[in-house]
Tab-separated table of C-alpha atoms and ligand atoms in Angstrom:
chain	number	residue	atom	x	y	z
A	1	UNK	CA	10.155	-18.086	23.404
A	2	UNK	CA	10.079	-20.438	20.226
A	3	UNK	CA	10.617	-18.393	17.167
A	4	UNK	CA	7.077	-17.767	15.281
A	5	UNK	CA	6.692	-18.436	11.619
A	6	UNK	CA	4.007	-16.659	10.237
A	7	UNK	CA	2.530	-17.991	6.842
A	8	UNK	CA	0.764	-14.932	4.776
A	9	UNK	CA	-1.279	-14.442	2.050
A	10	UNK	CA	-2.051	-11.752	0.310
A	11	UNK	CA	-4.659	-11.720	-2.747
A	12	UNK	CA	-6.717	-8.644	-1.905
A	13	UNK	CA	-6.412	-7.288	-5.800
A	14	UNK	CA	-4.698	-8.330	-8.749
A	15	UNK	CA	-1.486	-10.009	-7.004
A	16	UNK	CA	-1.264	-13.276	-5.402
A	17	UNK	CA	1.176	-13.467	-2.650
A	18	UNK	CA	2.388	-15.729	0.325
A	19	UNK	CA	5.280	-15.113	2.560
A	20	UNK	CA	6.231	-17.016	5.429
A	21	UNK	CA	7.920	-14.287	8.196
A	22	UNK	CA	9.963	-15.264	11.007
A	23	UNK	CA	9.389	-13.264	14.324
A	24	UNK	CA	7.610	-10.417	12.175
A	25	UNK	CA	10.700	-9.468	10.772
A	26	UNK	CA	12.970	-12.039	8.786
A	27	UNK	CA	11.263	-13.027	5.131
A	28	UNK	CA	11.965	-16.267	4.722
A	29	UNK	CA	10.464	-16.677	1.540
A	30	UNK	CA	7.991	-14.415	-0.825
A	31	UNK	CA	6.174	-15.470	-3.950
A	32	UNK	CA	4.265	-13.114	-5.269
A	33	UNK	CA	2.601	-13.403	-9.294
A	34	UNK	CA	0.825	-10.185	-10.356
A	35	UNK	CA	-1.891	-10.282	-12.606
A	36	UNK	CA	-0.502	-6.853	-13.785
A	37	UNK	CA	-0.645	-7.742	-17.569
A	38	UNK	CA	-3.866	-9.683	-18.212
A	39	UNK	CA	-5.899	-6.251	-17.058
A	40	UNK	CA	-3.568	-3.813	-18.834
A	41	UNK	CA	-5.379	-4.836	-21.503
A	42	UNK	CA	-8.558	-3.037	-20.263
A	43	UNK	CA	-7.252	-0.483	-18.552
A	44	UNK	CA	-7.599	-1.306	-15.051
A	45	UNK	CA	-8.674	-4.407	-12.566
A	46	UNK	CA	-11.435	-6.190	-13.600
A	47	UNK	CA	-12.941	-7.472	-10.486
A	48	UNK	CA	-14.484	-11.001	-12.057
A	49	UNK	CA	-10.972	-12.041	-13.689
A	50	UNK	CA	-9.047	-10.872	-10.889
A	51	UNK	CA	-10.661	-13.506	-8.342
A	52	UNK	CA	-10.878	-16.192	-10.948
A	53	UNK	CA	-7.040	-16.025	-11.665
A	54	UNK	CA	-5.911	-16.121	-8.026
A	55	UNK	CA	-7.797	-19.673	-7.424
A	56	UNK	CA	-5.714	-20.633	-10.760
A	57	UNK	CA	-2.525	-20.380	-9.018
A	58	UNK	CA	-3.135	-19.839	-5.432
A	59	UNK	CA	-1.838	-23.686	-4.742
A	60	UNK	CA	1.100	-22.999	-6.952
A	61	UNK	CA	1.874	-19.938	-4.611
A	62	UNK	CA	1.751	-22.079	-1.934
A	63	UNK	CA	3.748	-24.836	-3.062
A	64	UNK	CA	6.624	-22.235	-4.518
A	65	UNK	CA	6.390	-20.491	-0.695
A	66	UNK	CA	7.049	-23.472	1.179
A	67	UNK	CA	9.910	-24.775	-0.775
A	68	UNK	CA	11.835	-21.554	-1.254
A	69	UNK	CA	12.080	-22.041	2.958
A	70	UNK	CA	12.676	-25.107	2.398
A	71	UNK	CA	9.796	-25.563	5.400
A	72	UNK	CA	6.478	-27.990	5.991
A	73	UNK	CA	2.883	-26.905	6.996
A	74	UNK	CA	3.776	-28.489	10.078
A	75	UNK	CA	6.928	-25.974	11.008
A	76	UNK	CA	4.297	-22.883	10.782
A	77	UNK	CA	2.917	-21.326	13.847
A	78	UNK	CA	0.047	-19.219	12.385
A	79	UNK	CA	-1.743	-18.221	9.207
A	80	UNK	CA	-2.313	-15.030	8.367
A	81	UNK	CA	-4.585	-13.609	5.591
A	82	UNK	CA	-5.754	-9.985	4.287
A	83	UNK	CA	-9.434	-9.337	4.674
A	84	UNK	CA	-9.629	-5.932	4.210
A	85	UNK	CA	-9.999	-3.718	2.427
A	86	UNK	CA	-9.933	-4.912	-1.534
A	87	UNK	CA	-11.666	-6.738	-4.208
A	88	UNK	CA	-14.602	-9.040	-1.869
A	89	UNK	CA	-14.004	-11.614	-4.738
A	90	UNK	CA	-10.784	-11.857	-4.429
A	91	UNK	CA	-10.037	-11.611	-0.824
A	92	UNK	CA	-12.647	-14.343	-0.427
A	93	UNK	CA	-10.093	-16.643	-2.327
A	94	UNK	CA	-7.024	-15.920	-0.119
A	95	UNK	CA	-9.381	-15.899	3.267
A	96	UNK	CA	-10.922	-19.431	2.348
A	97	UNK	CA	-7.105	-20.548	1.544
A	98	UNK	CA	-5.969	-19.391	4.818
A	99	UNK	CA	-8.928	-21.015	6.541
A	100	UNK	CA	-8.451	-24.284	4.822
A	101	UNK	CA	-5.054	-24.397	5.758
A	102	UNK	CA	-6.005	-23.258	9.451
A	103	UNK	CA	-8.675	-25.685	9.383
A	104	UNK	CA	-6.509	-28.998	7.907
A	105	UNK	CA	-3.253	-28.100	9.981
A	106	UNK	CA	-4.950	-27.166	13.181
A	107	UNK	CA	-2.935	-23.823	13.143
A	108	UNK	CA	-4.638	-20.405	14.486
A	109	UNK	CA	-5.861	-17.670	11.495
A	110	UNK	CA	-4.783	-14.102	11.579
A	111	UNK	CA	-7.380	-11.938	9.984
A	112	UNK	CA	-4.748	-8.712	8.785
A	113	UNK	CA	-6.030	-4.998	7.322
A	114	UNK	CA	-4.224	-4.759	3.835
A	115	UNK	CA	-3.234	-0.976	4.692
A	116	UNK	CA	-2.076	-1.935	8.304
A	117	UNK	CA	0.609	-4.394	6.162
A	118	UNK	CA	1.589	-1.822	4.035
A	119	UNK	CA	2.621	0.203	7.379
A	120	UNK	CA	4.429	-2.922	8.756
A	121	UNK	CA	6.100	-3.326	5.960
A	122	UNK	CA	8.158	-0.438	7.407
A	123	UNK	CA	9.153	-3.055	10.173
A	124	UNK	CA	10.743	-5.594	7.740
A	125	UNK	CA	14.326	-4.089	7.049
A	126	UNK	CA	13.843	-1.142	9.621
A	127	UNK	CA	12.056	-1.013	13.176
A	128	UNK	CA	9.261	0.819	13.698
A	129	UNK	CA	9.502	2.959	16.323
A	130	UNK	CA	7.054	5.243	17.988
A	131	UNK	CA	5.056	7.244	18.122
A	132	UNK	CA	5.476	8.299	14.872
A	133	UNK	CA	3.224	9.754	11.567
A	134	UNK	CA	2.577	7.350	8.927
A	135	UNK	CA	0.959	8.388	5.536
A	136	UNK	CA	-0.701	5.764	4.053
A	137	UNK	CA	-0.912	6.297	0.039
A	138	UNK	CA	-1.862	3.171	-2.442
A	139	UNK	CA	-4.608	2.579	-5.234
A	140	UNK	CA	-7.555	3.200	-2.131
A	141	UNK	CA	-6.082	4.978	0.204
A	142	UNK	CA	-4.854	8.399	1.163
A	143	UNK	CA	-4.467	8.891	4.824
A	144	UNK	CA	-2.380	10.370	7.340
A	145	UNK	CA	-2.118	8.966	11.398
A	146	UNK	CA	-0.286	8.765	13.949
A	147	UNK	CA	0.574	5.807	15.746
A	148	UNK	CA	1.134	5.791	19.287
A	149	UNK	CA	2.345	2.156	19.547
A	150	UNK	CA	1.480	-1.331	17.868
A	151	UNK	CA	-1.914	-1.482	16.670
A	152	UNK	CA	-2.505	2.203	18.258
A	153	UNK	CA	-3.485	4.596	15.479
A	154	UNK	CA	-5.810	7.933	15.508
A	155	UNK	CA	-6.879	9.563	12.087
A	156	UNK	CA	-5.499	12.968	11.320
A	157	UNK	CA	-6.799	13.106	7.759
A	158	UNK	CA	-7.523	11.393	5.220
A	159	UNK	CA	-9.009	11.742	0.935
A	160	UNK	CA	-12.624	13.446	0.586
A	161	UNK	CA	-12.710	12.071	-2.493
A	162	UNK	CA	-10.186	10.085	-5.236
A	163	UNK	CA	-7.060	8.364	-3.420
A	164	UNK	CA	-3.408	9.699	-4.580
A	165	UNK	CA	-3.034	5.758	-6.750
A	166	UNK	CA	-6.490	5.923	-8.471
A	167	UNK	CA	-5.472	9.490	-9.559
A	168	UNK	CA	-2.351	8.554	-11.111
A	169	UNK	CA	-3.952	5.901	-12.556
A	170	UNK	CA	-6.852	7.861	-14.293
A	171	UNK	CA	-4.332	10.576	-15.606
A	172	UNK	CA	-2.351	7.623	-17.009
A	173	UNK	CA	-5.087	6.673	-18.941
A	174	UNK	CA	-5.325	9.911	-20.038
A	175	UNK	CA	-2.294	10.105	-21.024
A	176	UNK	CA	-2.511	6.877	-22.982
A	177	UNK	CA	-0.030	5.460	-20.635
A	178	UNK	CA	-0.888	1.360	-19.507
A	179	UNK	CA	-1.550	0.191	-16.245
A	180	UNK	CA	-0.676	0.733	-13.823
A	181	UNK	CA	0.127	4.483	-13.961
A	182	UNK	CA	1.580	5.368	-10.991
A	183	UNK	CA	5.615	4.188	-12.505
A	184	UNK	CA	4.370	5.325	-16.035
A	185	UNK	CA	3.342	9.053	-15.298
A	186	UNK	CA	6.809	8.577	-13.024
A	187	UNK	CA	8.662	7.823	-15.905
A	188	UNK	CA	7.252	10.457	-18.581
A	189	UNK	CA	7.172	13.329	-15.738
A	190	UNK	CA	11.345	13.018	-15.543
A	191	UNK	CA	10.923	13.840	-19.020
A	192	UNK	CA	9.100	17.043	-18.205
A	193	UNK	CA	8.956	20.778	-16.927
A	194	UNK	CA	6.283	21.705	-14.499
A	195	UNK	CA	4.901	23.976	-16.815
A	196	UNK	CA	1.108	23.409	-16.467
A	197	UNK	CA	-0.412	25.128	-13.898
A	198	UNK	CA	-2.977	22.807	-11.675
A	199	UNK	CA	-5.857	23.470	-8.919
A	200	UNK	CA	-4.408	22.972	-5.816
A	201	UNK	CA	-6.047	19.978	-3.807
A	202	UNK	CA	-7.564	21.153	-0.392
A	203	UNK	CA	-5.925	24.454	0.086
A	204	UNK	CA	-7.156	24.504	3.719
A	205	UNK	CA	-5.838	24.247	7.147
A	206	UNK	CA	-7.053	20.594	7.590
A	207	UNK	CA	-4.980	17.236	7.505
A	208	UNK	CA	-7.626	16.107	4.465
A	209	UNK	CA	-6.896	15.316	0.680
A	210	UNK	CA	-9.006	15.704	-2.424
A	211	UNK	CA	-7.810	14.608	-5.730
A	212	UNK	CA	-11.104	14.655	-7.695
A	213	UNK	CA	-10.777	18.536	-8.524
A	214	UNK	CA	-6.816	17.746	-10.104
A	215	UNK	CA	-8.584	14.709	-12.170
A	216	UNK	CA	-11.227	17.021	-13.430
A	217	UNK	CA	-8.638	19.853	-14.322
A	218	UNK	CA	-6.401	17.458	-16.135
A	219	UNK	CA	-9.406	15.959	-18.154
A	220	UNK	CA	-10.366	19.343	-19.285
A	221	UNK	CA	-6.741	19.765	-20.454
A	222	UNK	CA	-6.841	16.296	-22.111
A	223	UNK	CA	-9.863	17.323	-23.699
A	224	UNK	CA	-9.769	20.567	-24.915
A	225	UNK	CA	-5.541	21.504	-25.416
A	226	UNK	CA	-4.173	20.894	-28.887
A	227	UNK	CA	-0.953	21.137	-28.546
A	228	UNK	CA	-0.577	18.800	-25.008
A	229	UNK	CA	2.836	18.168	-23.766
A	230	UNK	CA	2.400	15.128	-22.162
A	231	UNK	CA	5.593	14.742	-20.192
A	232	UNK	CA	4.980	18.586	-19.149
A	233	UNK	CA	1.609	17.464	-18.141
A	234	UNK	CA	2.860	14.512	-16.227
A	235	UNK	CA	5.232	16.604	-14.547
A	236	UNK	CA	3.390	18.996	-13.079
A	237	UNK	CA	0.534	16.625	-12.074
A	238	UNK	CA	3.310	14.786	-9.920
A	239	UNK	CA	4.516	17.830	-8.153
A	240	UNK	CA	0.750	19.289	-7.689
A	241	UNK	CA	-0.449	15.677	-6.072
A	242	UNK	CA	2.762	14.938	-4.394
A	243	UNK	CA	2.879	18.495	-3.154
A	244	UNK	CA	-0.522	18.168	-1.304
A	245	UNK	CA	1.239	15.283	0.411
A	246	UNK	CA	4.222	17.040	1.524
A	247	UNK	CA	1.636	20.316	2.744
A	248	UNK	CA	0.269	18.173	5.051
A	249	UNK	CA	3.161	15.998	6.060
A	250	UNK	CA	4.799	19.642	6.877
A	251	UNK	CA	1.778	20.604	8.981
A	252	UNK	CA	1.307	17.388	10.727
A	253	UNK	CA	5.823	17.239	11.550
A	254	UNK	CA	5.264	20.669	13.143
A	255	UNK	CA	1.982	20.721	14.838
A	256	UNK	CA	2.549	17.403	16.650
A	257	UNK	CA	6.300	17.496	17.094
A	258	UNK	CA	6.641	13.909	16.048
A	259	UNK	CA	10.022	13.426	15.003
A	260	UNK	CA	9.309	10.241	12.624
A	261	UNK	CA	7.284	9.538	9.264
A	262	UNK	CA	6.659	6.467	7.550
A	263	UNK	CA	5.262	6.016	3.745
A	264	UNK	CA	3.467	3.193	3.481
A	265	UNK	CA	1.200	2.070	-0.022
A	266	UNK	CA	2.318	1.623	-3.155
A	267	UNK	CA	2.433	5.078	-4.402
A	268	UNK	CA	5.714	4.885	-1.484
A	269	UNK	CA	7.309	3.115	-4.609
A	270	UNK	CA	7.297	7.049	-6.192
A	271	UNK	CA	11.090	8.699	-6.180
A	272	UNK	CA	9.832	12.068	-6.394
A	273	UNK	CA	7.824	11.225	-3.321
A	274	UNK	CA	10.769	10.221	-1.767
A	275	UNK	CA	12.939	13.475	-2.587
A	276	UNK	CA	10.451	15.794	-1.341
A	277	UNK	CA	9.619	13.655	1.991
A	278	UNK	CA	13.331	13.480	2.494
A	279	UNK	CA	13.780	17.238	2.445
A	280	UNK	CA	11.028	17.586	4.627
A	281	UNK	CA	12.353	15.111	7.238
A	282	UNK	CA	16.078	16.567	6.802
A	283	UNK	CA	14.227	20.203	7.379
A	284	UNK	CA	12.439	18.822	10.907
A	285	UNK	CA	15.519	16.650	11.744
A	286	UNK	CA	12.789	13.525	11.886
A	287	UNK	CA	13.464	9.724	10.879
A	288	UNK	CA	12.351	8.564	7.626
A	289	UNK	CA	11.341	4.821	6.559
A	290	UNK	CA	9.897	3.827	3.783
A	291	UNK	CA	10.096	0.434	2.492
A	292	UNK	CA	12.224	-0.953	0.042
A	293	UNK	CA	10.343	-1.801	-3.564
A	294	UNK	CA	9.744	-5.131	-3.285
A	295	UNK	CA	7.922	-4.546	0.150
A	296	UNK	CA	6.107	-1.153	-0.765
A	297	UNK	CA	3.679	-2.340	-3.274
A	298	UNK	CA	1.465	-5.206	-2.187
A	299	UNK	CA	2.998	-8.229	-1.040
A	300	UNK	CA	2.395	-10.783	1.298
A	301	UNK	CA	5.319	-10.136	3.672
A	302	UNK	CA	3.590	-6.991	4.878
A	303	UNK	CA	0.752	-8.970	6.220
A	304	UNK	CA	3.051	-11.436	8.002
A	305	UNK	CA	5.020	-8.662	9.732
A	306	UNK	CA	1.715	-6.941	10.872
A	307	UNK	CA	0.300	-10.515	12.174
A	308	UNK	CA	3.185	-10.368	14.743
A	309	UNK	CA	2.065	-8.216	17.383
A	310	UNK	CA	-1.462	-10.329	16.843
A	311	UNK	CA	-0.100	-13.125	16.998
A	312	UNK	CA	1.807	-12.142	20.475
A	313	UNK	CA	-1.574	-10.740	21.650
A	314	UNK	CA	-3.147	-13.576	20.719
A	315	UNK	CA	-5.252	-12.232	18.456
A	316	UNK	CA	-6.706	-14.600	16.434
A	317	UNK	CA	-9.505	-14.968	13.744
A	318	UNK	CA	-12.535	-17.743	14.259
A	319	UNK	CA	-13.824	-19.128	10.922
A	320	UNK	CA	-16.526	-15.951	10.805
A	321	UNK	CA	-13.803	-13.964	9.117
A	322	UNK	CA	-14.931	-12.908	6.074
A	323	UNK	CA	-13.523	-10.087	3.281
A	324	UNK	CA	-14.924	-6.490	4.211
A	325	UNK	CA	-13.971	-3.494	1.476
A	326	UNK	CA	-14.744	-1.063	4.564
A	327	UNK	CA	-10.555	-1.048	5.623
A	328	UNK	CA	-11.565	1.359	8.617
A	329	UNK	CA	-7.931	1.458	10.558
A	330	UNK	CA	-9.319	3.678	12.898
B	1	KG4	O1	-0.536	-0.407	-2.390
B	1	KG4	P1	-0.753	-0.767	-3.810
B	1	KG4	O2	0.238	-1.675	-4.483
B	1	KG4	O3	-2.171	-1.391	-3.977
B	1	KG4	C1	-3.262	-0.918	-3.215
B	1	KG4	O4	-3.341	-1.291	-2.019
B	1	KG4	O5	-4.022	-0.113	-3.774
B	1	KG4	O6	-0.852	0.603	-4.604
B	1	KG4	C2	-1.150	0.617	-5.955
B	1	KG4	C3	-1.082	2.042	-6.433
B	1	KG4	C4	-1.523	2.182	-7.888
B	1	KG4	O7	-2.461	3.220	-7.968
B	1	KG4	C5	-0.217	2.518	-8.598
B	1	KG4	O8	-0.412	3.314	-9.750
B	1	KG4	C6	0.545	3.258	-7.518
B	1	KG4	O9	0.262	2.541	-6.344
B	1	KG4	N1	1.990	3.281	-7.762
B	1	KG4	C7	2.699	4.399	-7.993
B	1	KG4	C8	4.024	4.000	-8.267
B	1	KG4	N2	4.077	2.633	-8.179
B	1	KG4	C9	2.823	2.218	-7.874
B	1	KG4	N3	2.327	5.694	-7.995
B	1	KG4	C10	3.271	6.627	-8.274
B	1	KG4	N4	4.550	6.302	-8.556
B	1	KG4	C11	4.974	5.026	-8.567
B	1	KG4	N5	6.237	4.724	-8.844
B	2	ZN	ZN1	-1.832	-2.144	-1.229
């Protein structure tokens, strides 16, 4: 078979991001420009900007993605584009990209889930192998699955309420820390003892996550301590909502037998995430990937390597595709 160059784009919130991937594995190129410090300066995404700033440079991306390969429109065998879940205004702008390019070039579209990529992403430097667990934690999402084989997931859990990124991201602010929090509160809690002591999450025997009852604890604290220690604060905020994770990572490794985990989401990026999940998998003798930084926050290669198996399948998108915030995986 003829190798398959998959052009991807990624714009489902506040980065802009095109990859081409060869065979759903080799990045040939990735240009990604994050909007990161425009909405630091209100705290958090602003929906209207956001959209309006990825048809600024979308074309740029494009241009800057095809000549770091060195490649034409022509040598591309598909498009691929995220279409759920995210911003609706901004995923419009990357879907109607990837449909005029579809359209023009006479190349089939790849409609992608954004949280599916971030699992792929796990295929880029590693492969994924299966079945195996995958815990899905970014700015949306909290869930835990297992996958049975490409494409094949069922739902063992997932948040009730607040996802594990939108948490650390309203404690930052509580802290005073910028946007995005998750690497802020990372960087303050190595400063600091876990000497606050938190709710636990959902101190049940289910695979399910809350995070709204932690929020509320910690803006009591904020509110009504005088003497705050911050970095303490942080610190014991990242062990209490990192240690929900691991509960149920624990529960899942020895209830299903499943001898591999993958982190997928940008909250992956976390070290202390990393240490604890390592001791787990080291304790249940299980594989661990989780991507590398550049591919565990959002990025466009992820899409590419999860249009692969689509693209084999022949999978493809008509020009009905159209952004969805729903993200439903399963
Ligand atoms: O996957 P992602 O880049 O975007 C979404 O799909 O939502 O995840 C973004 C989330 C944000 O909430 C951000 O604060 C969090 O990932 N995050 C982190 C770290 N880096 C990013 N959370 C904890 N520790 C980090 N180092
Ligand atoms: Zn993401």
């Amino acid at each position: 078979m003829n190798d398959v160059y998959i052009l991807a784009i990624e714009s489902s919130c506040d980065e802009t991001s095109m990859a081409i991937v060869k065979n759903g594995k080799e990045v040939i190129s990735l240009s990604t420009t994050t909007q990161i410090k425009v909405h630091a300066e209100y705290g958090g995404v602003v929906p209207e900007i956001a959209s309006r700033m990825h048809t600024e440079v979308i074309t740029l991306v494009l241009d800057s993605t095809l000549k770091e390969a060195n490649m034409k429109m022509e040598d591309i065998s598909a498009i691929a584009v995220t279409y759920t879940p995210g911003l609706t205004g901004s995923l419009i702008v990357g879907i109607e990209c990837a449909k005029t390019l579809s359209l023009i070039y006479n190349k089939p579209l790849i409609g992608v889930n954004h949280l599916i990529g971030h699992v792929y992403a796990n295929n880029i430097d590693n492969t994924l192998k299966y079945p195996l667990l995958a815990l899905i934690v970014s700015g949306g999402h909290t869930e835990l699955l297992i996958m049975e084989d490409d494409y094949k997931f069922t739902k063992l859990g997932e948040t009730l309420d607040d996802a594990i990124g939108e948490c650390y991201d309203k404690v930052a602010r509580l802290l005073d820390l910028k946007y995005p929090g998750g690497p802020n509160i990372e960087k303050l809690a190595q400063k600091g003892k876990p000497t606050y002591k938190l709710p636990v999450p959902v101190n049940d025997n289910s695979y399910n996550f809350s995070y709204s009852g932690l929020k509320s604890a910690i803006i009591n604290l904020t509110h009504h301590e005088k003497n705050l220690n911050k970095a303490d604060l942080a610190r014991s905020f990242e062990e209490t909502a990192i240690g929900e994770l691991t509960r149920k990572v624990k529960k899942a490794l020895k209830e299903t037998n499943i001898k591999r985990l993958v982190i997928a989401g940008g909250v992956s990026a976390n070290q202390y995430l990393k240490k604890e999940m390592t001791k787990l998998c080291q304790e249940y003798n299980a594989e661990l990937l989780i991507p590398k930084m550049l591919y565990s926050t959002d990025n466009a290669a992820m899409i590419g390597a999860a249009a692969y198996p689509l693209y084999l399948k022949k999978e493809f998108s008509d020009y009905t595709l159209n952004a969805s915030s729903n993200g439903d995986i399963c």
